[in-house]
PDB file of C-alpha atoms in Angstrom:
ATOM      1  CA  ALA A   1       0.000   0.000   0.000  1.00  0.00           C
ATOM      2  CA  GLY A   2       1.276   3.480  -0.852  1.00  0.00           C
ATOM      3  CA  CYS A   3       0.951   6.800   0.845  1.00  0.00           C
ATOM      4  CA  GLY A   4       1.076  10.318  -0.545  1.00  0.00           C
ATOM      5  CA  SER A   5       1.874  13.336   1.578  1.00  0.00           C
ATOM      6  CA  CYS A   6       3.356  16.801   1.206  1.00  0.00           C
ATOM      7  CA  SER A   7       4.595  16.795   4.799  1.00  0.00           C
ATOM      8  CA  SER A   8       7.928  15.343   5.880  1.00  0.00           C
ATOM      9  CA  VAL A   9       6.712  15.152   9.472  1.00  0.00           C
ATOM     10  CA  ALA A  10       3.455  13.393   8.555  1.00  0.00           C
ATOM     11  CA  SER A  11       5.479  10.839   6.600  1.00  0.00           C
ATOM     12  CA  ILE A  12       7.714   9.811   9.528  1.00  0.00           C
ATOM     13  CA  PRO A  13       5.989   6.422  10.130  1.00  0.00           C
ATOM     14  CA  TYR A  14       6.373   5.425   6.478  1.00  0.00           C
ATOM     15  CA  THR A  15       9.957   6.636   6.303  1.00  0.00           C
ATOM     16  CA  LEU A  16      10.831   4.728   9.496  1.00  0.00           C
ATOM     17  CA  ARG A  17       9.361   1.541   8.058  1.00  0.00           C
ATOM     18  CA  GLN A  18      11.258   1.855   4.788  1.00  0.00           C
ATOM     19  CA  VAL A  19      14.554   2.750   6.463  1.00  0.00           C
ATOM     20  CA  ARG A  20      14.282  -0.304   8.722  1.00  0.00           C
ATOM     21  CA  GLU A  21      13.616  -2.468   5.659  1.00  0.00           C
ATOM     22  CA  ASN A  22      16.857  -1.068   4.191  1.00  0.00           C
ATOM     23  CA  GLY A  23      18.840  -2.429   7.138  1.00  0.00           C
ATOM     24  CA  VAL A  24      19.013   0.547   9.480  1.00  0.00           C
ATOM     25  CA  SER A  25      18.623  -0.415  13.142  1.00  0.00           C
ATOM     26  CA  GLY A  26      15.531   0.775  14.974  1.00  0.00           C
ATOM     27  CA  GLN A  27      17.583   2.892  17.352  1.00  0.00           C
ATOM     28  CA  THR A  28      19.346   4.784  14.579  1.00  0.00           C
ATOM     29  CA  ALA A  29      16.158   5.176  12.526  1.00  0.00           C
ATOM     30  CA  GLU A  30      14.166   6.499  15.487  1.00  0.00           C
ATOM     31  CA  LEU A  31      16.791   9.165  16.137  1.00  0.00           C
ATOM     32  CA  VAL A  32      17.709  10.228  12.600  1.00  0.00           C
ATOM     33  CA  ILE A  33      14.360  10.185  10.780  1.00  0.00           C
ATOM     34  CA  PRO A  34      12.361  12.481  13.111  1.00  0.00           C
ATOM     35  CA  LEU A  35      15.344  14.822  13.400  1.00  0.00           C
ATOM     36  CA  CYS A  36      15.861  15.020   9.642  1.00  0.00           C
ATOM     37  CA  SER A  37      12.130  15.388   9.000  1.00  0.00           C
ATOM     38  CA  SER A  38      12.147  18.453  11.210  1.00  0.00           C
ATOM     39  CA  VAL A  39      15.327  20.217  10.050  1.00  0.00           C
ATOM     40  CA  HIS A  40      16.407  18.730   6.706  1.00  0.00           C
ATOM     41  CA  HIS A  41      14.383  20.201   3.822  1.00  0.00           C
ATOM     42  CA  VAL A  42      16.721  19.901   0.865  1.00  0.00           C
ATOM     43  CA  GLY A  43      13.859  19.160  -1.533  1.00  0.00           C
ATOM     44  CA  GLY A  44      11.991  22.307  -0.604  1.00  0.00           C
ATOM     45  CA  VAL A  45      15.122  24.404  -0.962  1.00  0.00           C
ATOM     46  CA  ALA A  46      15.959  22.955  -4.376  1.00  0.00           C
ATOM     47  CA  ASN A  47      12.406  23.412  -5.615  1.00  0.00           C
ATOM     48  CA  LEU A  48      12.144  26.999  -4.378  1.00  0.00           C
ATOM     49  CA  ILE A  49      15.439  27.949  -6.022  1.00  0.00           C
ATOM     50  CA  VAL A  50      14.397  26.443  -9.360  1.00  0.00           C
ATOM     51  CA  TYR A  51      10.937  28.053  -9.236  1.00  0.00           C
ATOM     52  CA  ALA A  52      12.380  31.469  -8.330  1.00  0.00           C
ATOM     53  CA  ALA A  53      14.882  31.246 -11.195  1.00  0.00           C
ATOM     54  CA  GLY A  54      12.135  30.163 -13.581  1.00  0.00           C
ATOM     55  CA  VAL A  55       9.793  33.012 -12.646  1.00  0.00           C
ATOM     56  CA  MET A  56      12.654  35.514 -12.933  1.00  0.00           C
ATOM     57  CA  ILE A  57      13.553  34.303 -16.417  1.00  0.00           C
ATOM     58  CA  LEU A  58       9.929  34.103 -17.596  1.00  0.00           C
ATOM     59  CA  GLN A  59       9.310  37.670 -16.449  1.00  0.00           C
ATOM     60  CA  GLY A  60      12.378  39.044 -18.201  1.00  0.00           C
ATOM     61  CA  GLY A  61      14.691  39.246 -15.198  1.00  0.00           C
ATOM     62  CA  SER A  62      18.310  38.215 -15.082  1.00  0.00           C
ATOM     63  CA  LEU A  63      20.009  35.798 -12.725  1.00  0.00           C
ATOM     64  CA  SER A  64      22.907  37.810 -11.354  1.00  0.00           C
ATOM     65  CA  ALA A  65      25.288  35.825  -9.171  1.00  0.00           C
ATOM     66  CA  HIS A  66      25.689  38.631  -6.629  1.00  0.00           C
ATOM     67  CA  ALA A  67      21.956  38.483  -5.851  1.00  0.00           C
ATOM     68  CA  PHE A  68      21.188  34.817  -6.482  1.00  0.00           C
ATOM     69  CA  ILE A  69      24.020  33.225  -4.461  1.00  0.00           C
ATOM     70  CA  PRO A  70      23.083  35.005  -1.196  1.00  0.00           C
ATOM     71  CA  PHE A  71      19.440  34.093  -1.880  1.00  0.00           C
ATOM     72  CA  VAL A  72      20.361  30.399  -2.245  1.00  0.00           C
ATOM     73  CA  LEU A  73      22.476  30.431   0.918  1.00  0.00           C
ATOM     74  CA  LEU A  74      19.822  32.215   2.984  1.00  0.00           C
ATOM     75  CA  VAL A  75      17.035  29.921   1.774  1.00  0.00           C
ATOM     76  CA  ALA A  76      19.191  26.920   2.766  1.00  0.00           C
ATOM     77  CA  LEU A  77      19.758  28.464   6.199  1.00  0.00           C
ATOM     78  CA  ILE A  78      16.082  29.349   6.630  1.00  0.00           C
ATOM     79  CA  SER A  79      15.095  25.778   5.773  1.00  0.00           C
ATOM     80  CA  PHE A  80      16.664  24.532   9.017  1.00  0.00           C
ATOM     81  CA  VAL A  81      14.195  26.524  11.124  1.00  0.00           C
ATOM     82  CA  THR A  82      11.054  25.906   9.096  1.00  0.00           C
ATOM     83  CA  PRO A  83       8.633  23.206  10.186  1.00  0.00           C
ATOM     84  CA  GLY A  84       8.219  20.088   8.072  1.00  0.00           C
ATOM     85  CA  ILE A  85       4.818  21.185   6.793  1.00  0.00           C
ATOM     86  CA  PRO A  86       3.619  21.812   3.243  1.00  0.00           C
ATOM     87  CA  GLY A  87       4.964  25.134   1.994  1.00  0.00           C
ATOM     88  CA  GLY A  88       7.081  25.808   5.082  1.00  0.00           C
ATOM     89  CA  VAL A  89      10.266  26.768   3.219  1.00  0.00           C
ATOM     90  CA  ALA A  90       8.383  28.855   0.643  1.00  0.00           C
ATOM     91  CA  MET A  91       6.472  30.860   3.232  1.00  0.00           C
ATOM     92  CA  ALA A  92       9.508  31.484   5.416  1.00  0.00           C
ATOM     93  CA  SER A  93      11.614  32.660   2.457  1.00  0.00           C
ATOM     94  CA  ALA A  94       9.258  35.348   1.132  1.00  0.00           C
ATOM     95  CA  SER A  95      11.137  38.323   2.559  1.00  0.00           C
ATOM     96  CA  VAL A  96      14.492  36.973   1.340  1.00  0.00           C
ATOM     97  CA  ALA A  97      13.110  36.617  -2.192  1.00  0.00           C
ATOM     98  CA  GLY A  98      11.846  40.175  -2.078  1.00  0.00           C
ATOM     99  CA  SER A  99      15.050  41.607  -0.647  1.00  0.00           C
ATOM    100  CA  TYR A 100      17.611  39.772  -2.782  1.00  0.00           C
ATOM    101  CA  LEU A 101      15.757  39.049  -6.002  1.00  0.00           C
ATOM    102  CA  GLY A 102      13.319  41.971  -6.013  1.00  0.00           C
ATOM    103  CA  PHE A 103      10.136  39.919  -6.214  1.00  0.00           C
ATOM    104  CA  THR A 104       6.912  41.758  -5.556  1.00  0.00           C
ATOM    105  CA  SER A 105       4.265  40.018  -3.465  1.00  0.00           C
ATOM    106  CA  GLU A 106       2.351  39.181  -6.661  1.00  0.00           C
ATOM    107  CA  GLN A 107       5.414  37.610  -8.277  1.00  0.00           C
ATOM    108  CA  TYR A 108       6.214  35.619  -5.159  1.00  0.00           C
ATOM    109  CA  ALA A 109       2.589  34.444  -5.004  1.00  0.00           C
ATOM    110  CA  ILE A 110       3.187  32.722  -8.358  1.00  0.00           C
ATOM    111  CA  ILE A 111       6.226  30.945  -6.898  1.00  0.00           C
ATOM    112  CA  VAL A 112       4.271  29.866  -3.805  1.00  0.00           C
ATOM    113  CA  ALA A 113       1.421  28.550  -5.981  1.00  0.00           C
ATOM    114  CA  ILE A 114       3.861  26.474  -8.051  1.00  0.00           C
ATOM    115  CA  TYR A 115       5.644  25.340  -4.892  1.00  0.00           C
ATOM    116  CA  ILE A 116       2.419  24.187  -3.194  1.00  0.00           C
ATOM    117  CA  ALA A 117       1.161  22.455  -6.354  1.00  0.00           C
ATOM    118  CA  LEU A 118       4.420  20.513  -6.705  1.00  0.00           C
ATOM    119  CA  ASP A 119       5.346  20.159  -3.018  1.00  0.00           C
ATOM    120  CA  GLY A 120       5.058  16.384  -3.157  1.00  0.00           C
ATOM    121  CA  ILE A 121       8.201  16.308  -5.296  1.00  0.00           C
ATOM    122  CA  GLY A 122      10.169  18.223  -2.656  1.00  0.00           C
ATOM    123  CA  THR A 123       8.801  15.995   0.084  1.00  0.00           C
ATOM    124  CA  ALA A 124       9.828  12.868  -1.824  1.00  0.00           C
ATOM    125  CA  CYS A 125      13.316  14.333  -2.163  1.00  0.00           C
ATOM    126  CA  ASN A 126      13.395  15.138   1.567  1.00  0.00           C
ATOM    127  CA  LEU A 127      12.307  11.640   2.554  1.00  0.00           C
ATOM    128  CA  THR A 128      14.790   9.989   0.219  1.00  0.00           C
ATOM    129  CA  CYS A 129      17.599  12.131   1.608  1.00  0.00           C
ATOM    130  CA  ASP A 130      16.457  11.438   5.189  1.00  0.00           C
ATOM    131  CA  GLY A 131      16.690   7.721   4.481  1.00  0.00           C
ATOM    132  CA  ALA A 132      20.141   8.173   2.959  1.00  0.00           C
ATOM    133  CA  VAL A 133      21.306  10.127   6.021  1.00  0.00           C
ATOM    134  CA  ALA A 134      20.010   7.330   8.278  1.00  0.00           C
ATOM    135  CA  MET A 135      21.888   4.727   6.233  1.00  0.00           C
ATOM    136  CA  ILE A 136      25.096   6.806   6.372  1.00  0.00           C
ATOM    137  CA  VAL A 137      24.789   7.244  10.143  1.00  0.00           C
ATOM    138  CA  GLU A 138      24.173   3.513  10.537  1.00  0.00           C
ATOM    139  CA  LYS A 139      27.235   2.740   8.412  1.00  0.00           C
ATOM    140  CA  LEU A 140      29.380   5.142  10.456  1.00  0.00           C
ATOM    141  CA  ILE A 141      28.186   3.661  13.737  1.00  0.00           C
ATOM    142  CA  ARG A 142      29.073   0.151  12.530  1.00  0.00           C
ATOM    143  CA  THR A 143      32.650   1.039  11.528  1.00  0.00           C
ATOM    144  CA  PRO A 144      35.276  -0.223  13.987  1.00  0.00           C
ATOM    145  CA  TRP A 145      36.944   3.194  14.169  1.00  0.00           C
ATOM    146  CA  MET A 146      33.714   4.872  15.227  1.00  0.00           C
ATOM    147  CA  ARG A 147      32.857   2.137  17.750  1.00  0.00           C
ATOM    148  CA  LEU A 148      36.231   2.564  19.451  1.00  0.00           C
ATOM    149  CA  ASN A 149      35.827   6.337  19.658  1.00  0.00           C
ATOM    150  CA  LEU A 150      32.243   6.141  20.924  1.00  0.00           C
ATOM    151  CA  VAL A 151      33.237   3.808  23.766  1.00  0.00           C
ATOM    152  CA  LYS A 152      35.997   6.099  25.064  1.00  0.00           C
TER     153      LYS A 152
END
């Protein structure tokens, strides 16, 4: 049975199940997955950056590095404090988009509409990355070097 959601937090039970099926111990999964679901929103960041660039280009704007790079970095930083709810990154980044890229509220509304309509893609990316982080943590914990250093 499948499940569709646009919320990383709402998808925690499904992500936990899949990560355990991929060989991650319950202890590691139960620590990493809820943590990543709350603070790791790489899919939302990637989507917002692409949508902002697309709207800028479609409306005749230019992508100058001196404006776009700080925007990308600030959106990535903002994503760590946004909740894992649909549209969290997009809503929290509105003022940054206005300040650095010059979007009016009407222009940013277009970006938010696209973001919300396609948020499932960002959530799928988030959940996949959360699972990968859990597998990496599990692998690190199982290495002899890490075990020796954790015991000390």
